[in-house]
Short mmCIF file of C-alpha atoms in Angstrom, two decimals:
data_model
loop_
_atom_site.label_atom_id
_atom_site.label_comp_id
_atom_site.label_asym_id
_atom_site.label_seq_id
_atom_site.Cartn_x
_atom_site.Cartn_y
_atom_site.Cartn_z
CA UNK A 1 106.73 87.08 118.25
CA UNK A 2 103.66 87.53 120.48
CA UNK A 3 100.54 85.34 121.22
CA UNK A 4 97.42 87.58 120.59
CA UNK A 5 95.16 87.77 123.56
CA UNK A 6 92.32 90.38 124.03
CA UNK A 7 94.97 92.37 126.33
CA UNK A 8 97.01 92.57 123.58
CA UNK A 9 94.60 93.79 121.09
CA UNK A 10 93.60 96.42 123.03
CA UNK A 11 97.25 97.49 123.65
CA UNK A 12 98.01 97.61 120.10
CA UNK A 13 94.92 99.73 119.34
CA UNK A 14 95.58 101.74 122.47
CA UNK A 15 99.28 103.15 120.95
CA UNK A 16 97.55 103.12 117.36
CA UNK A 17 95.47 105.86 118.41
CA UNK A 18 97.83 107.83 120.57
CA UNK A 19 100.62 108.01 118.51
CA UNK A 20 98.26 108.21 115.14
CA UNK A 21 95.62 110.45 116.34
CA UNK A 22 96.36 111.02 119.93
CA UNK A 23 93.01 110.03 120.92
CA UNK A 24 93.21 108.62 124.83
CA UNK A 25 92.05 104.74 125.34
CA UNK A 26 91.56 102.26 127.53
CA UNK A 27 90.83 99.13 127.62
CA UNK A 28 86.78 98.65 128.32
CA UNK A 29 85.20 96.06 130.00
CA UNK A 30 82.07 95.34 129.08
CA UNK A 31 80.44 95.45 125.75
CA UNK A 32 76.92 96.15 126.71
CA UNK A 33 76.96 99.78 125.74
CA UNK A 34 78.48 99.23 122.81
CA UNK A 35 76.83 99.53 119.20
CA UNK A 36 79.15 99.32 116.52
CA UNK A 37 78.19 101.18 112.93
CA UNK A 38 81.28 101.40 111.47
CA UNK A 39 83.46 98.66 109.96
CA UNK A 40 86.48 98.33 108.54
CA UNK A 41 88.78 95.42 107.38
CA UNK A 42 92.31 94.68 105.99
CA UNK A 43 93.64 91.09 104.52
CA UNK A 44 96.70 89.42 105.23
CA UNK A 45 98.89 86.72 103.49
CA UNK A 46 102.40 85.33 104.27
CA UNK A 47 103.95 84.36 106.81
CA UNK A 48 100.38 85.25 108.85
CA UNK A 49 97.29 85.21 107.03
CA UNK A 50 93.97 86.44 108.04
CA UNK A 51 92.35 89.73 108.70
CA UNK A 52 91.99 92.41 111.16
CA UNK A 53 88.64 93.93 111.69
CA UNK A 54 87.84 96.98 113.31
CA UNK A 55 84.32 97.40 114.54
CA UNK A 56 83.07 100.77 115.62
CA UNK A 57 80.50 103.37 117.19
CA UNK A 58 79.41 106.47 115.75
CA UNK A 59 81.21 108.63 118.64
CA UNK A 60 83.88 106.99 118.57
CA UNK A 61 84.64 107.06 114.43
CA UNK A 62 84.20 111.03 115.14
CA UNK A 63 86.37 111.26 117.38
CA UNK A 64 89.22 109.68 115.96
CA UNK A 65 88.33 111.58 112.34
CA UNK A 66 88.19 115.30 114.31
CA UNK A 67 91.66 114.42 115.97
CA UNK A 68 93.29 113.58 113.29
CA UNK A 69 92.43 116.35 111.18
CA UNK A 70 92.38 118.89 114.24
CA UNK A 71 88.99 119.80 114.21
CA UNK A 72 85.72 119.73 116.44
CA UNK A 73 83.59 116.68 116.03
CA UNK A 74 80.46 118.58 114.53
CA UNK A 75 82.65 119.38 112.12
CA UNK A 76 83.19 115.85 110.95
CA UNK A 77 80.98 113.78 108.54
CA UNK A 78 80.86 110.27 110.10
CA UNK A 79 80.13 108.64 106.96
CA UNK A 80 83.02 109.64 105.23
CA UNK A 81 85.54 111.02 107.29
CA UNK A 82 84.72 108.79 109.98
CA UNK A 83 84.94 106.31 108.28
CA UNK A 84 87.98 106.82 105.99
CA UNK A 85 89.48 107.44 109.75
CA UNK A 86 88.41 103.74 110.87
CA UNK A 87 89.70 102.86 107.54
CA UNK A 88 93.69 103.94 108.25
CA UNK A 89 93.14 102.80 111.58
CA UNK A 90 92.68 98.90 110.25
CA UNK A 91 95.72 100.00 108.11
CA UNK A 92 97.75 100.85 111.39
CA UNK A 93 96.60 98.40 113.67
CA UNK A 94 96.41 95.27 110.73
CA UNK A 95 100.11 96.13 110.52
CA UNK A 96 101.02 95.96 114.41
CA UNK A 97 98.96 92.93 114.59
CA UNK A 98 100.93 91.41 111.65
CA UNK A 99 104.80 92.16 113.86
CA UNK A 100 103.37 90.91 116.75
CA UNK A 101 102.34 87.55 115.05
CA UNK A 102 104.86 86.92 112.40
CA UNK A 103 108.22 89.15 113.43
CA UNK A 104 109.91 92.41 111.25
CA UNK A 105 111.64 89.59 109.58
CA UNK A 106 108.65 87.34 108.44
CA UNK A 107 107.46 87.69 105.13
CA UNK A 108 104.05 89.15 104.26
CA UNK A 109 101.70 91.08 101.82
CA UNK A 110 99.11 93.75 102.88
CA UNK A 111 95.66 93.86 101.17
CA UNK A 112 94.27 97.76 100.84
CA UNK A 113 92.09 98.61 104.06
CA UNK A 114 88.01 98.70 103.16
CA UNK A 115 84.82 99.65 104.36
CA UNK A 116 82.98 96.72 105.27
CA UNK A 117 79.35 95.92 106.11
CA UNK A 118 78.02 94.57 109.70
CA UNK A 119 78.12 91.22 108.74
CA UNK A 120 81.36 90.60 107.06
CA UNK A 121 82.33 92.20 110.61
CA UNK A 122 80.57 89.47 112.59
CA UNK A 123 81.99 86.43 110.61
CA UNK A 124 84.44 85.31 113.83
CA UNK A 125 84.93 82.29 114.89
CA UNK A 126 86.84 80.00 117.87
CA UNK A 127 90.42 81.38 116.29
CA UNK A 128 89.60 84.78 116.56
CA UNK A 129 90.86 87.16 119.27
CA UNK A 130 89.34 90.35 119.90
CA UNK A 131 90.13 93.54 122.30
CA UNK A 132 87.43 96.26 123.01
CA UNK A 133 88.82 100.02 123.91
CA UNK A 134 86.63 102.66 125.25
CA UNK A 135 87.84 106.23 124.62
CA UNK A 136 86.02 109.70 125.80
CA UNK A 137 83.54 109.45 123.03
CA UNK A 138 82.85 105.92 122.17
CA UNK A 139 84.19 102.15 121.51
CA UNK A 140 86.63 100.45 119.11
CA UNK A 141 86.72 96.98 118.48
CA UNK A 142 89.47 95.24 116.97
CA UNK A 143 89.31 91.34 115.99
CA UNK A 144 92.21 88.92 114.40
CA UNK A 145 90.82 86.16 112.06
CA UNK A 146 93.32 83.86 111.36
CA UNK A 147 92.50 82.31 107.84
CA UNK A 148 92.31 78.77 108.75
CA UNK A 149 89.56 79.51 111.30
CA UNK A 150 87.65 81.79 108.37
CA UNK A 151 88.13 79.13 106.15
CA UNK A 152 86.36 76.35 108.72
CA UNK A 153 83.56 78.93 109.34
CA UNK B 1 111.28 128.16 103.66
CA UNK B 2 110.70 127.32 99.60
CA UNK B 3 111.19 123.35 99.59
CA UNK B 4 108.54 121.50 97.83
CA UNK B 5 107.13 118.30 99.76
CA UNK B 6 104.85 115.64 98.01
CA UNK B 7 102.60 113.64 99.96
CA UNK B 8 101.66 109.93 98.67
CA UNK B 9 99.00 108.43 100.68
CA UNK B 10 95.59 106.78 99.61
CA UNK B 11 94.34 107.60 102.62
CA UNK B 12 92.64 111.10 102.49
CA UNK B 13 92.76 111.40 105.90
CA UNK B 14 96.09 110.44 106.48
CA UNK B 15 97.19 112.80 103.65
CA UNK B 16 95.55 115.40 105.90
CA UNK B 17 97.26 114.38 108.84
CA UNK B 18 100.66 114.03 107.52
CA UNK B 19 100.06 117.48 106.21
CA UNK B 20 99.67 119.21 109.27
CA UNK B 21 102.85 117.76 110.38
CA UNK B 22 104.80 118.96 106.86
CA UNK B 23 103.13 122.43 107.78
CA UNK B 24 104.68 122.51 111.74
CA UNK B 25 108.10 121.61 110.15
CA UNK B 26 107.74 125.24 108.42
CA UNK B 27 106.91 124.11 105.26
CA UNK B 28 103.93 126.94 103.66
CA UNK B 29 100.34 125.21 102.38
CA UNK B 30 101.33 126.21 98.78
CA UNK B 31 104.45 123.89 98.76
CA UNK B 32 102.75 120.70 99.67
CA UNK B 33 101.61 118.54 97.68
CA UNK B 34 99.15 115.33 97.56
CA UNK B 35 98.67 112.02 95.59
CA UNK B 36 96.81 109.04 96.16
CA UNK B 37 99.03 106.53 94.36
CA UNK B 38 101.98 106.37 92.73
CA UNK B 39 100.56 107.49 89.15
CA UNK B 40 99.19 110.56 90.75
CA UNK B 41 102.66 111.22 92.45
CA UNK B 42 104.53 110.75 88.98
CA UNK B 43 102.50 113.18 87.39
CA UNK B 44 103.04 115.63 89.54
CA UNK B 45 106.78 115.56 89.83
CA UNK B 46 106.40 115.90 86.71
CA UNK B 47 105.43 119.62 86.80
CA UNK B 48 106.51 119.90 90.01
CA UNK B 49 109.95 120.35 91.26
CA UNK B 50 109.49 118.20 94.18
CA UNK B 51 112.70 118.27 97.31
CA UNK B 52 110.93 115.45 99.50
CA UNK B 53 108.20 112.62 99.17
CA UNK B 54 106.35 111.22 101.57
CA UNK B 55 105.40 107.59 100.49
CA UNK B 56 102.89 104.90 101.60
CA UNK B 57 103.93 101.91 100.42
CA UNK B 58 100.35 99.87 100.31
CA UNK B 59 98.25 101.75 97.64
CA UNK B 60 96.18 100.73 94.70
CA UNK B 61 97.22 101.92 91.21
CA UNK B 62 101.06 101.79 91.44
CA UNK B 63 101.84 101.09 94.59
CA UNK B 64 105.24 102.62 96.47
CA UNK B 65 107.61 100.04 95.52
CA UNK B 66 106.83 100.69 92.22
CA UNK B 67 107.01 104.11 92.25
CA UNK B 68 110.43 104.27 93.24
CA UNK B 69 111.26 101.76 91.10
CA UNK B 70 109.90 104.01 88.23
CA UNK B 71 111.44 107.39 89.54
CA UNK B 72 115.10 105.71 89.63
CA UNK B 73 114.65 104.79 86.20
CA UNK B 74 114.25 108.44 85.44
CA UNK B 75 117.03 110.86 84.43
CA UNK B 76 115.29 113.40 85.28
CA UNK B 77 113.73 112.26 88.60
CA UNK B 78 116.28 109.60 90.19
CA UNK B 79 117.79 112.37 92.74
CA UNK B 80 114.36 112.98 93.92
CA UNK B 81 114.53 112.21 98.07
CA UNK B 82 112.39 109.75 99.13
CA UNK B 83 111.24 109.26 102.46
CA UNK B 84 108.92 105.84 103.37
CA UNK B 85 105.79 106.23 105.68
CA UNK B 86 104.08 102.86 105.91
CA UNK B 87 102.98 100.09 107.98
CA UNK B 88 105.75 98.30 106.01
CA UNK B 89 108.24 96.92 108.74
CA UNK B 90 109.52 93.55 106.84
CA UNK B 91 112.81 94.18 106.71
CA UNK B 92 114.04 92.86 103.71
CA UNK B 93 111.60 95.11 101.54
CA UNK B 94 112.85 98.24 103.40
CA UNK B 95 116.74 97.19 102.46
CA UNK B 96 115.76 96.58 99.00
CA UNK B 97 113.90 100.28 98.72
CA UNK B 98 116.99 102.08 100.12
CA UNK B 99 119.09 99.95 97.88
CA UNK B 100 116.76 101.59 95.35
CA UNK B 101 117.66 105.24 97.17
CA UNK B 102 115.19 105.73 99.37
CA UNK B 103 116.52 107.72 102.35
CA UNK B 104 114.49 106.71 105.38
CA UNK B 105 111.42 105.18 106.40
CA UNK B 106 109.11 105.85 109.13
CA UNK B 107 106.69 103.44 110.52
CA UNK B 108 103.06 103.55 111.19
CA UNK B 109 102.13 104.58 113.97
CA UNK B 110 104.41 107.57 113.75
CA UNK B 111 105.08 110.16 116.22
CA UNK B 112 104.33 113.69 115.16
CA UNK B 113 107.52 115.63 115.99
CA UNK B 114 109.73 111.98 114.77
CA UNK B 115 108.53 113.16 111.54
CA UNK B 116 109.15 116.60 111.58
CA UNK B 117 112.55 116.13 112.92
CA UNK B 118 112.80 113.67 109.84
CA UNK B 119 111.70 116.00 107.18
CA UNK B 120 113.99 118.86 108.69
CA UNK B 121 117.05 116.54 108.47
CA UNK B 122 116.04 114.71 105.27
CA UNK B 123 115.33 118.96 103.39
CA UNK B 124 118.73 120.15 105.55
CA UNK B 125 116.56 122.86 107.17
CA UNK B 126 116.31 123.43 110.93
CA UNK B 127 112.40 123.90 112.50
#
């Protein structure tokens, strides 16, 4: 089992997208450029219980979407395939996040991966851990919120 | 190549991805097949003769684990081989689904060709 740190979040998205979509990362250091429109969320309970949130820019969400399905960007629709993209990708990551924390051998149940809204995204608190990635097009977010700390919020 | 593959994913894109990967093993467009769930998927096996399914585990509907459960149960299904792609990586669930008969299971994030090679050994075909 791991402690989550903002290094670590960013590594765990980081092989997320390489092996899932092969889209290069690494992790960024500053958020100032960054303007998320895309959100996405998956629950926990078990052994761990929380959420992992994924918080995204436009370029970025197209990016991920056109690799996946091996096409150009222009040829993606944001909205949809973007986000159904971002979507998988809380899927993916929710699940590394959940080894890292709780073990192969701990005990735990997956909620479905949604599209969320900007502030559902923003409802962190002083238990949360987040890592930001930069790739060639744009940003990724990605943001543990351990239940106990949701539930003080 | 004329093996039938099944992909179970409610992930559209994901589907898509997973599909391009079926396709580099040598398997044509016209032989793969999608669901969303597990209802979907048992509907089309059965009008399908399916060799190989692909299977998410976390979906809404009928989830994976209850799919296999309710192929097994079938006669005319229970030799279908079942191959798990999922975040899933508690290990107790995965030794109870290839108690069930499922023949491997491949975590998410996968690598491309670990699939391919998977899908070649799991049909019996080389790439």
């Amino acid at each position: 089992m791991t402690d989550l740190n903002p290094d670590r979040m960013a590594e765990l998205a980081i092989e997320a997208l390489e092996r899932t979509a092969f889209v290069l990362a690494e992790p960024a250091e500053s958020e100032d450029e960054f303007k998320p429109a895309y959100f996405a969320r998956v629950g926990f309970t078990g052994a761990a219980e929380g959420h992992v949130v994924l918080a995204a820019d436009g370029g970025f969400v197209s990016e991920l979407a056109s690799s996946m399905l091996g096409v150009e960007p222009e040829e993606v629709a944001p909205d949809t395939e973007g986000q159904q993209a971002l979507n998988e990708l809380a899927n993916i990551v929710g699940g590394s996040v959940i080894i890292d924390l709780g073990g192969e051998k701990a005990d735990y149940k997956y909620g479905l991966p949604e599209q969320i809204g900007p502030t559902d995204a923003g409802a962190t608190n002083a238990g949360s851990v987040s890592g930001l990635v930069a790739s060639e097009e744009g940003h990724l977010r990605v943001t543990w919120i351990p239940a106990t700390a949701r539930a003080a919020a | 190549m004329k093996c039938n593959v099944l992909i179970v994913d409610d992930s559209p894109i994901l589907r898509a991805c997973i599909k391009k990967v079926v396709k580099l093993a040598g398997i044509p467009s016209d032989h793969i097949f999608e669901a969303s769930n597990g209802q979907e998927a048992l509907q089309v096996l059965e009008t399908v003769w399916t060799d190989l399914v692909l299977l998410d585990l976390n979906m809404p509907v009928m989830n994976g684990e209850e799919f296999v459960e309710a192929v097994r149960s079938r006669e005319d299904l229970k030799d279908v081989a079942i191959v798990i792609v999922s975040t899933e990586a508690n290990e107790g669930r995965l030794s109870r689904l290839k108690k069930l008969g499922v023949v491997e299971s491949l975590h998410k994030p996968f690598e491309p060709e670990d699939l391919c090679a998977l899908i070649s050994k799991t049909l019996g075909v080389k790439l």
